[in-house]
């Protein structure tokens, strides 16, 4: 079919290399219509780069040589396919090693290969990008888990919105080195493994605030699990992607494998031989994850980091960068609609907040460049409804921080998330981790913008967009906010008056909020009004 033909103008081939704690993997791809791709070649080399890392803190010299040899071969394969772009990422083992810089330097000097050492958060994002493309997550609360040799990443998501990402030291190679490949042969060994996994899960993850419908697993441990279950059932030939496994099946296979000697384990149907020594640990991790999050169904995804990386490269190649700045408005609208279902309220509060902000600039020395931050926070203040109502302001913070919205720099997203976090509820406090992470100057911005947002949000308490404009009049430490509306907006005035405490505290004034009437002369509602100052009484300064 035409949509499956390669774009002649876009057929610049791509390659991605993932340097993991257990193996190094290569994928070579060619773009297809619709943002998809076809795989031209794949390869994998089990180098165990994370071997002895937990005990020594260093990458093993033998594993380094093995990995460099694999990288040299993979680069030659990519060159043979005449790829236009090759990206190479390294995860937990390189990230944690004291001699990481030596490894990265050798790859550059000896192979001409630039290695990007990515964070656990980036790992989680790439895995989720891959899962998003493979499965329809609409209306589903999911936990996406990527198990590696040195770490396991968790992505908590509701639909396509990420609520949280956790990176944990639950690596199959790491824990196997500690507890052995045959823990059941050691008195209490298996029990210690399970206790260790449970302790690390409790320490490094928080139970999701929603009830997960499904666990989606990526990485070789999950793929091998599926292949072994299919072999047991005689389901050879079924696709691994999307295969469903119950927790009971995981527990039964774990109980079976831990009692089988390693030599015999390697020959089991469906087992990848070089994974036999770490498979008991891997299954123990999966079993305890399902227990902790009370999930009974697991769906297998046979792609992961490399797929997420290739998809990211394709987006860049096919012009996503050109739409970056222009797409800010569309990105805000889509995200707000997908999460809160009240885009009209968000848009209206943003308009009112922008008007108020503009009039406050000269008197309160506000930074004019902060207005887009305020308006974006207003648009997204209620996205936390996706999780639940009662604590939605806190959930809004996490969803915005993990949104990766196009057109916004990381610092901008951090400010937007914090302002949205404080649009209701407790005021910013140093003990709040999200607030404490900000620079002092940014903390003050958040206080100011959140104070304005609270008042503006109150002016649409009724969700009817009745208040059409605002005008701020100040005399000394007394300020009056006049709301333009075709009829007395009692609910909205009440809502705004209840939210003045933080405004008064931050700006050192006493704010009163009144109805200006429907069409007062001299009233500006286009956001260009100025703060009125002087000795005249409020009533004399505006003709109602």
Coordinates of C-alpha atoms in Angstrom, one line a residue:
X1 CA 0.0 0.0 0.0
X2 CA 1.1 3.6 -0.6
X3 CA 1.2 4.5 3.1
X4 CA 3.7 1.7 3.6
X5 CA 6.1 2.9 1.0
X6 CA 9.2 4.6 2.1
X7 CA 9.3 8.4 1.7
X8 CA 11.8 9.1 -1.0
X9 CA 12.5 12.5 0.4
X10 CA 12.7 11.4 4.0
X11 CA 14.4 8.0 3.5
X12 CA 17.4 9.1 5.5
X13 CA 18.2 6.0 7.5
X14 CA 18.6 6.2 11.3
X15 CA 20.4 4.0 13.8
X16 CA 20.2 3.9 17.6
X17 CA 22.4 2.1 20.1
X18 CA 21.4 1.4 23.7
X19 CA 24.3 0.6 26.0
X20 CA 22.7 -1.2 29.0
X21 CA 24.0 -2.9 32.1
X22 CA 23.4 -6.3 30.6
X23 CA 23.7 -5.9 26.8
X24 CA 24.4 -3.4 24.0
X25 CA 21.7 -3.2 21.3
X26 CA 21.5 -1.8 17.8
X27 CA 18.6 -0.9 15.6
X28 CA 18.8 0.4 12.0
X29 CA 15.6 1.9 10.7
X30 CA 14.1 3.6 7.6
X31 CA 11.2 6.1 7.8
X32 CA 7.7 5.2 6.5
X33 CA 4.6 7.3 6.0
X34 CA 2.7 8.4 9.1
X35 CA 5.8 8.7 11.3
X36 CA 6.4 4.9 11.4
X37 CA 9.5 3.1 10.3
X38 CA 10.7 -0.3 9.2
X39 CA 13.6 -2.2 10.8
X40 CA 16.5 -2.8 8.4
X41 CA 18.7 -4.6 11.0
X42 CA 18.9 -5.4 14.7
X43 CA 21.7 -6.8 16.8
X44 CA 22.5 -7.5 20.4
X45 CA 25.6 -8.3 22.3
X46 CA 25.4 -9.4 26.0
X47 CA 28.5 -7.5 27.4
X48 CA 27.5 -7.3 31.1
X49 CA 28.9 -3.8 31.4
X50 CA 27.3 -3.5 34.8
X51 CA 29.2 -6.6 36.2
X52 CA 30.7 -5.9 39.6
X53 CA 29.5 -2.2 39.5
X54 CA 27.6 -2.5 42.7
X55 CA 30.6 -3.8 44.7
X56 CA 33.4 -1.8 43.0
X57 CA 31.6 1.3 41.7
X58 CA 33.6 0.9 38.5
X59 CA 32.9 -0.5 35.1
X60 CA 34.8 -3.8 34.7
X61 CA 37.8 -3.6 32.4
X62 CA 36.9 -6.8 30.5
X63 CA 33.3 -5.6 30.1
X64 CA 34.5 -2.3 28.8
X65 CA 36.7 -4.0 26.1
X66 CA 33.8 -6.3 25.2
X67 CA 31.4 -3.3 24.9
X68 CA 33.8 -1.2 22.8
X69 CA 34.2 -4.1 20.5
X70 CA 30.4 -4.4 20.2
X71 CA 30.1 -0.7 19.5
X72 CA 32.8 -0.8 16.8
X73 CA 30.9 -3.6 15.1
X74 CA 27.6 -1.8 15.4
X75 CA 29.0 1.4 14.0
X76 CA 30.3 -0.5 11.0
X77 CA 26.9 -2.1 10.5
X78 CA 25.2 1.4 10.6
X79 CA 27.8 2.7 8.2
X80 CA 27.1 -0.1 5.8
X81 CA 23.4 0.9 5.7
X82 CA 24.6 4.5 5.1
X83 CA 22.6 5.9 8.0
X84 CA 22.2 9.7 8.1
X85 CA 22.1 9.8 11.9
X86 CA 23.4 7.6 14.6
X87 CA 22.6 8.2 18.3
X88 CA 24.1 6.2 21.1
X89 CA 22.7 6.3 24.6
X90 CA 24.0 4.8 27.8
X91 CA 21.9 4.0 30.9
X92 CA 22.4 2.9 34.5
X93 CA 25.8 1.2 34.4
X94 CA 27.6 4.0 32.7
X95 CA 25.5 6.6 34.6
X96 CA 26.6 5.3 38.0
X97 CA 30.2 4.3 37.3
X98 CA 33.1 6.3 38.7
X99 CA 35.1 5.7 35.5
X100 CA 32.2 6.7 33.2
X101 CA 34.2 9.6 31.7
X102 CA 37.0 7.2 30.7
X103 CA 34.6 4.9 28.9
X104 CA 32.8 7.8 27.1
X105 CA 36.2 9.3 26.2
X106 CA 37.5 6.0 24.8
X107 CA 34.4 5.6 22.7
X108 CA 34.9 9.0 21.2
X109 CA 38.7 8.8 20.6
X110 CA 38.9 5.2 19.5
X111 CA 35.6 4.8 17.6
X112 CA 34.5 8.4 16.9
X113 CA 31.3 7.6 18.7
X114 CA 29.5 10.2 20.9
X115 CA 27.7 8.6 23.9
X116 CA 24.8 10.4 25.6
X117 CA 24.5 9.3 29.2
X118 CA 20.8 9.7 30.0
X119 CA 19.0 9.9 33.3
X120 CA 16.6 7.5 34.8
X121 CA 13.8 10.0 34.0
X122 CA 14.9 10.1 30.4
X123 CA 14.9 6.3 30.3
X124 CA 11.3 6.2 31.5
X125 CA 10.2 8.8 29.0
X126 CA 11.7 6.9 26.1
X127 CA 10.1 3.6 27.2
X128 CA 6.7 5.4 27.5
X129 CA 7.1 6.9 24.1
X130 CA 7.5 3.4 22.7
X131 CA 4.5 2.1 24.6
X132 CA 2.3 5.0 23.5
X133 CA 3.0 4.2 19.9
X134 CA 2.3 0.5 20.3
X135 CA -0.9 0.6 22.4
X136 CA -4.0 2.7 22.8
X137 CA -3.8 4.0 26.4
X138 CA -7.0 6.1 26.2
X139 CA -9.0 5.8 29.4
X140 CA -6.5 3.4 31.0
X141 CA -4.5 3.8 34.1
X142 CA -1.2 2.0 33.5
X143 CA 2.2 1.4 35.1
X144 CA 4.9 1.1 32.5
X145 CA 7.9 -0.8 33.7
X146 CA 11.3 -1.1 32.0
X147 CA 13.6 -3.7 33.7
X148 CA 17.3 -3.4 33.0
X149 CA 20.5 -4.9 34.3
X150 CA 21.2 -2.0 36.6
X151 CA 17.9 -0.3 37.2
X152 CA 14.2 -0.5 36.7
X153 CA 12.2 2.5 35.6
X154 CA 8.5 3.0 36.4
X155 CA 6.1 5.4 34.6
X156 CA 2.7 6.0 36.2
X157 CA 0.3 7.2 33.6
X158 CA -3.4 7.9 33.1
X159 CA -4.0 7.6 29.5
X160 CA -1.2 9.5 27.7
X161 CA -0.5 11.8 30.6
X162 CA 2.5 10.8 32.9
X163 CA 1.8 11.3 36.6
X164 CA 5.2 10.2 37.9
X165 CA 8.5 8.6 36.8
X166 CA 10.6 6.6 39.3
X167 CA 14.1 5.2 38.7
X168 CA 15.1 2.4 41.1
X169 CA 18.2 0.3 41.6
X170 CA 16.2 -2.9 40.9
X171 CA 18.5 -4.2 38.3
X172 CA 18.6 -7.9 37.4
X173 CA 22.4 -8.0 37.1
X174 CA 22.9 -5.9 40.2
X175 CA 20.6 -8.0 42.4
X176 CA 21.9 -11.3 41.0
X177 CA 25.4 -10.4 41.9
X178 CA 24.2 -9.8 45.5
X179 CA 21.9 -12.8 45.9
X180 CA 23.3 -15.2 43.4
X181 CA 21.8 -16.9 40.3
X182 CA 20.5 -19.8 42.5
X183 CA 19.3 -18.1 45.7
X184 CA 17.2 -21.1 46.7
X185 CA 20.3 -23.2 47.2
X186 CA 21.4 -20.9 50.0
X187 CA 19.5 -21.1 53.4
X188 CA 17.2 -18.2 53.4
X189 CA 18.7 -16.9 50.2
X190 CA 15.5 -16.7 48.2
X191 CA 13.7 -15.0 51.1
X192 CA 16.4 -12.4 51.3
X193 CA 16.1 -11.7 47.6
X194 CA 12.3 -11.1 47.9
X195 CA 12.8 -8.9 51.0
X196 CA 15.4 -6.9 49.2
X197 CA 13.2 -6.3 46.2
X198 CA 10.3 -5.3 48.5
X199 CA 12.4 -2.9 50.5
X200 CA 13.8 -1.2 47.3
X201 CA 10.3 -0.9 45.9
X202 CA 9.0 0.7 49.0
X203 CA 11.9 3.1 49.3
X204 CA 12.1 4.2 45.7
X205 CA 8.4 4.2 44.5
X206 CA 5.1 5.6 45.6
X207 CA 1.9 3.8 45.1
X208 CA -0.1 5.5 42.3
X209 CA -2.9 7.7 43.3
X210 CA -5.2 5.9 40.8
X211 CA -6.1 2.2 40.5
X212 CA -3.9 0.8 37.7
X213 CA -5.7 -1.3 35.2
X214 CA -2.6 -2.8 33.7
X215 CA 1.1 -3.3 33.9
X216 CA 3.0 -2.9 30.6
X217 CA 6.5 -4.4 30.7
X218 CA 9.4 -3.6 28.4
X219 CA 12.9 -5.1 28.2
X220 CA 14.4 -8.5 27.7
X221 CA 13.2 -9.9 31.0
X222 CA 9.6 -9.4 30.0
X223 CA 10.1 -10.7 26.5
X224 CA 11.8 -13.9 27.8
X225 CA 8.9 -14.3 30.3
X226 CA 6.4 -14.2 27.5
X227 CA 8.3 -16.6 25.3
X228 CA 8.6 -19.1 28.2
X229 CA 4.9 -18.9 29.0
X230 CA 4.0 -19.4 25.3
X231 CA 6.4 -22.4 25.1
X232 CA 4.7 -24.0 28.1
X233 CA 1.3 -23.5 26.5
X234 CA 2.4 -24.6 23.0
X235 CA 1.6 -21.2 21.6
X236 CA 4.8 -21.0 19.5
X237 CA 4.6 -18.4 16.7
X238 CA 2.3 -15.9 18.5
X239 CA 3.4 -12.3 18.5
X240 CA 5.2 -11.3 21.7
X241 CA 4.0 -7.7 21.5
X242 CA 0.7 -7.4 23.4
X243 CA 0.8 -10.9 24.9
X244 CA -1.0 -11.0 28.2
X245 CA 0.4 -12.8 31.3
X246 CA -1.4 -13.2 34.6
X247 CA 0.3 -12.7 38.0
X248 CA -0.4 -16.3 38.7
X249 CA 1.6 -17.4 35.7
X250 CA 4.5 -15.2 36.8
X251 CA 4.4 -16.7 40.3
X252 CA 4.2 -20.3 39.1
X253 CA 7.1 -19.8 36.6
X254 CA 9.2 -18.1 39.3
X255 CA 8.6 -20.9 41.7
X256 CA 9.6 -23.4 39.1
X257 CA 12.8 -21.7 37.9
X258 CA 14.2 -21.0 41.3
X259 CA 14.2 -24.8 42.0
X260 CA 15.9 -25.7 38.7
X261 CA 19.8 -25.7 38.6
X262 CA 21.3 -23.0 36.3
X263 CA 22.7 -25.5 33.8
X264 CA 19.3 -27.0 33.3
X265 CA 17.6 -23.7 33.3
X266 CA 19.6 -22.6 30.2
X267 CA 17.9 -25.3 28.1
X268 CA 14.3 -24.6 29.0
X269 CA 12.0 -23.8 26.1
X270 CA 11.7 -20.1 25.5
X271 CA 14.7 -19.2 27.6
X272 CA 17.4 -16.9 26.2
X273 CA 20.5 -18.8 27.4
X274 CA 22.5 -15.7 28.4
X275 CA 19.6 -14.6 30.6
X276 CA 19.3 -17.8 32.5
X277 CA 21.4 -16.7 35.4
X278 CA 19.5 -13.4 35.9
X279 CA 16.0 -14.7 35.2
X280 CA 15.0 -15.7 38.7
X281 CA 15.9 -12.2 39.9
X282 CA 13.9 -10.7 37.0
X283 CA 10.8 -12.7 37.7
X284 CA 11.1 -11.9 41.4
X285 CA 11.1 -8.2 40.5
X286 CA 8.0 -8.6 38.3
X287 CA 6.2 -10.6 40.9
X288 CA 6.8 -8.1 43.7
X289 CA 5.9 -5.2 41.4
X290 CA 2.5 -6.8 40.6
X291 CA 2.0 -7.5 44.3
X292 CA 2.9 -3.9 45.4
X293 CA 0.6 -2.2 42.8
X294 CA -2.1 -4.9 43.1
X295 CA -2.1 -5.6 39.4
X296 CA -3.2 -9.0 38.1
X297 CA -2.5 -8.6 34.4
X298 CA 0.7 -7.9 32.6
X299 CA 1.0 -6.9 28.9
X300 CA 4.3 -7.5 27.1
X301 CA 5.9 -4.9 24.9
X302 CA 8.9 -6.2 22.9
X303 CA 10.3 -2.7 22.2
X304 CA 11.6 -0.1 24.5
X305 CA 14.4 2.4 24.8
X306 CA 15.7 2.1 21.2
X307 CA 12.2 2.2 19.7
X308 CA 11.5 5.3 21.8
X309 CA 14.8 6.9 20.7
X310 CA 14.1 6.1 17.0
X311 CA 10.6 7.6 17.2
X312 CA 12.0 10.7 18.8
X313 CA 14.6 11.0 16.0
X314 CA 11.9 10.5 13.4
X315 CA 9.8 13.3 14.9
X316 CA 12.8 15.6 14.6
X317 CA 13.6 14.5 11.1
X318 CA 10.1 15.0 9.8
X319 CA 9.8 18.6 10.9
X320 CA 8.6 18.5 14.5
X321 CA 11.3 21.1 15.3
X322 CA 9.8 23.5 12.8
X323 CA 6.5 23.3 14.7
X324 CA 8.1 23.7 18.1
X325 CA 7.3 27.3 18.9
X326 CA 4.1 27.5 16.8
X327 CA 2.8 24.4 18.6
X328 CA 2.8 25.9 22.1
X329 CA -0.8 27.0 22.0
X330 CA -2.0 23.7 20.4
X331 CA 0.0 21.7 22.9
X332 CA -1.6 23.6 25.9
X333 CA -5.1 23.1 24.4
X334 CA -4.6 19.4 23.7
X335 CA -3.1 18.7 27.1
X336 CA -5.8 20.7 29.0
X337 CA -8.6 19.0 27.1
X338 CA -7.2 15.5 27.5
X339 CA -6.8 15.9 31.3
X340 CA -9.4 18.4 32.8
X341 CA -12.2 18.5 30.3
X342 CA -12.7 22.2 31.1
X343 CA -10.7 24.1 28.5
X344 CA -13.1 27.0 28.5
X345 CA -12.6 27.7 32.2
X346 CA -8.8 27.5 31.8
X347 CA -8.8 29.8 28.8
X348 CA -11.0 32.3 30.6
X349 CA -9.0 32.3 33.8
X350 CA -5.8 32.8 31.7
X351 CA -7.4 35.9 30.1
X352 CA -8.5 37.4 33.4
X353 CA -5.1 36.6 35.0
X354 CA -3.3 38.2 32.0
X355 CA -5.4 41.4 32.4
X356 CA -4.7 41.7 36.1
X357 CA -1.0 40.9 35.6
X358 CA -0.6 43.6 32.9
X359 CA -2.2 46.3 35.2
X360 CA 0.1 45.3 38.1
X361 CA 3.4 45.6 36.1
X362 CA 4.2 49.2 36.8
X363 CA 3.1 49.4 40.5
X364 CA 4.5 46.0 41.6
X365 CA 7.6 45.9 39.3
X366 CA 6.5 42.6 37.7
X367 CA 8.6 41.0 35.0
X368 CA 6.6 41.3 31.7
X369 CA 8.1 38.1 30.4
X370 CA 6.3 36.1 33.2
X371 CA 2.9 36.7 31.7
X372 CA 3.1 33.6 29.4
X373 CA 4.1 31.5 32.4
X374 CA 1.0 32.7 34.3
X375 CA -1.4 32.2 31.4
X376 CA 0.0 28.7 30.7
X377 CA -0.4 27.8 34.4
X378 CA -4.0 29.1 34.3
X379 CA -4.7 26.9 31.3
X380 CA -3.3 23.8 33.0
X381 CA -4.2 24.4 36.6
X382 CA -6.9 21.7 36.6
X383 CA -5.2 19.0 34.6
X384 CA -4.9 17.1 38.0
X385 CA -8.6 16.3 37.7
X386 CA -7.4 13.4 35.6
X387 CA -6.2 11.7 38.8
X388 CA -8.8 13.0 41.3
X389 CA -10.4 16.2 42.5
X390 CA -9.4 16.5 46.1
X391 CA -5.7 16.9 45.5
X392 CA -5.9 17.9 41.9
X393 CA -3.5 20.9 42.4
X394 CA -0.7 18.5 43.5
X395 CA -1.4 16.1 40.6
X396 CA -1.4 19.1 38.2
X397 CA 2.2 19.8 39.3
X398 CA 3.3 16.2 38.5
X399 CA 1.4 16.0 35.2
X400 CA 2.8 19.3 34.0
X401 CA 6.4 18.4 35.0
X402 CA 6.2 15.1 33.1
X403 CA 4.3 16.5 30.1
X404 CA 7.3 17.4 28.0
X405 CA 5.1 20.0 26.2
X406 CA 6.6 21.2 23.0
X407 CA 7.8 24.8 22.9
X408 CA 8.6 25.0 26.6
X409 CA 12.0 24.9 28.1
X410 CA 12.5 22.8 31.3
X411 CA 12.7 25.8 33.6
X412 CA 9.5 27.2 32.1
X413 CA 7.7 23.9 32.7
X414 CA 9.0 23.9 36.3
X415 CA 7.6 27.4 36.9
X416 CA 4.3 26.6 35.2
X417 CA 4.0 23.4 37.3
X418 CA 4.7 25.2 40.5
X419 CA 2.3 28.1 39.8
X420 CA -0.5 25.6 39.0
X421 CA 0.4 23.6 42.1
X422 CA -0.4 26.7 44.3
X423 CA -3.5 27.9 42.5
X424 CA -5.4 26.5 45.5
X425 CA -4.6 24.8 48.8
X426 CA -1.5 25.5 50.9
X427 CA 0.7 28.4 50.1
X428 CA 4.3 27.8 49.0
X429 CA 6.6 26.6 51.8
X430 CA 10.3 25.9 52.0
X431 CA 9.5 22.3 53.2
X432 CA 7.7 21.6 49.9
X433 CA 10.3 19.7 47.8
X434 CA 9.0 21.1 44.5
X435 CA 9.2 24.7 45.8
X436 CA 12.5 24.2 47.5
X437 CA 14.2 23.1 44.3
X438 CA 13.6 26.5 42.7
X439 CA 16.1 29.4 42.8
X440 CA 15.2 32.2 45.2
X441 CA 14.2 34.5 42.4
X442 CA 12.0 31.8 40.9
X443 CA 10.4 31.1 44.2
X444 CA 9.3 34.8 44.4
X445 CA 8.0 34.6 40.8
X446 CA 5.9 31.5 41.8
X447 CA 4.5 33.3 44.9
X448 CA 3.5 36.4 42.8
X449 CA 2.0 34.5 39.9
X450 CA 0.2 32.0 42.1
X451 CA -1.3 34.8 44.1
X452 CA -2.6 36.4 40.9
X453 CA -3.9 33.1 39.6
X454 CA -5.9 32.4 42.8
X455 CA -7.8 35.6 42.4
X456 CA -8.4 35.2 38.7
X457 CA -9.5 31.6 39.2
X458 CA -12.0 32.8 41.8
X459 CA -13.5 35.2 39.3
X460 CA -14.7 32.2 37.3
X461 CA -15.8 30.1 40.3
X462 CA -19.2 29.6 38.6
X463 CA -17.5 28.2 35.4
X464 CA -19.8 30.4 33.4
X465 CA -17.3 33.0 32.1
X466 CA -19.6 35.8 33.4
X467 CA -16.8 38.2 34.4
X468 CA -15.7 39.8 31.1
X469 CA -12.8 42.0 32.4
X470 CA -11.1 43.4 35.4
X471 CA -9.6 46.8 36.5
X472 CA -7.3 47.3 39.4
X473 CA -7.3 50.6 41.3
X474 CA -4.7 51.1 44.1
X475 CA -4.3 53.9 46.6
X476 CA -1.5 53.4 49.1
X477 CA -1.9 49.8 50.5
X478 CA -5.5 49.6 49.5
X479 CA -6.5 48.1 46.2
X480 CA -9.8 47.5 44.6
X481 CA -10.4 45.0 41.9
X482 CA -13.5 45.8 39.8
X483 CA -15.1 43.0 37.8
X484 CA -17.0 43.8 34.6
X485 CA -20.0 41.5 34.1
X486 CA -23.4 41.9 32.5
X487 CA -25.1 41.0 35.8
X488 CA -24.1 40.7 39.4
X489 CA -21.7 37.7 39.5
X490 CA -22.3 36.8 43.1
X491 CA -20.7 33.4 43.1
X492 CA -17.6 34.6 41.3
X493 CA -17.1 37.6 43.6
X494 CA -17.5 35.3 46.5
X495 CA -15.0 32.9 45.0
X496 CA -12.4 35.6 44.4
X497 CA -12.8 37.2 47.8
X498 CA -12.1 33.9 49.5
X499 CA -8.7 33.8 47.6
X500 CA -7.3 37.2 48.5
X501 CA -5.2 36.2 51.5
X502 CA -2.1 35.1 49.5
X503 CA -2.4 38.2 47.2
X504 CA -2.5 40.5 50.2
X505 CA 0.5 38.8 51.8
X506 CA 2.7 38.7 48.7
X507 CA 2.0 42.2 47.5
X508 CA 1.6 43.9 50.8
X509 CA -1.8 45.3 50.1
X510 CA -5.5 44.9 51.2
X511 CA -7.5 43.8 48.2
X512 CA -11.2 44.4 47.9
X513 CA -13.3 42.9 45.0
X514 CA -16.4 44.5 43.7
X515 CA -18.8 44.5 40.7
X516 CA -18.1 47.3 38.3
X517 CA -21.4 46.9 36.5
X518 CA -21.9 45.9 32.9
X519 CA -20.6 48.8 30.8
X520 CA -18.7 51.3 32.9
X521 CA -17.1 54.2 31.0
X522 CA -13.3 54.1 30.8
X523 CA -13.2 50.4 31.6
X524 CA -10.4 48.5 30.0
X525 CA -10.7 44.7 29.6
X526 CA -8.0 44.2 26.9
X527 CA -5.1 43.6 29.3
X528 CA -3.6 47.0 28.6
X529 CA -5.0 48.9 31.5
X530 CA -2.7 50.6 34.0
X531 CA -2.8 50.7 37.8
X532 CA -4.5 53.9 38.9
X533 CA -2.8 55.7 41.8
X534 CA -3.5 59.0 43.5
X535 CA -5.4 60.5 46.3
X536 CA -8.9 60.5 44.8
X537 CA -11.5 58.1 46.1
X538 CA -12.1 54.9 44.2
X539 CA -15.7 56.0 43.3
X540 CA -14.4 59.3 41.8
X541 CA -11.8 57.6 39.7
X542 CA -14.1 55.4 37.7
X543 CA -17.5 56.5 36.4
X544 CA -20.0 53.7 36.9

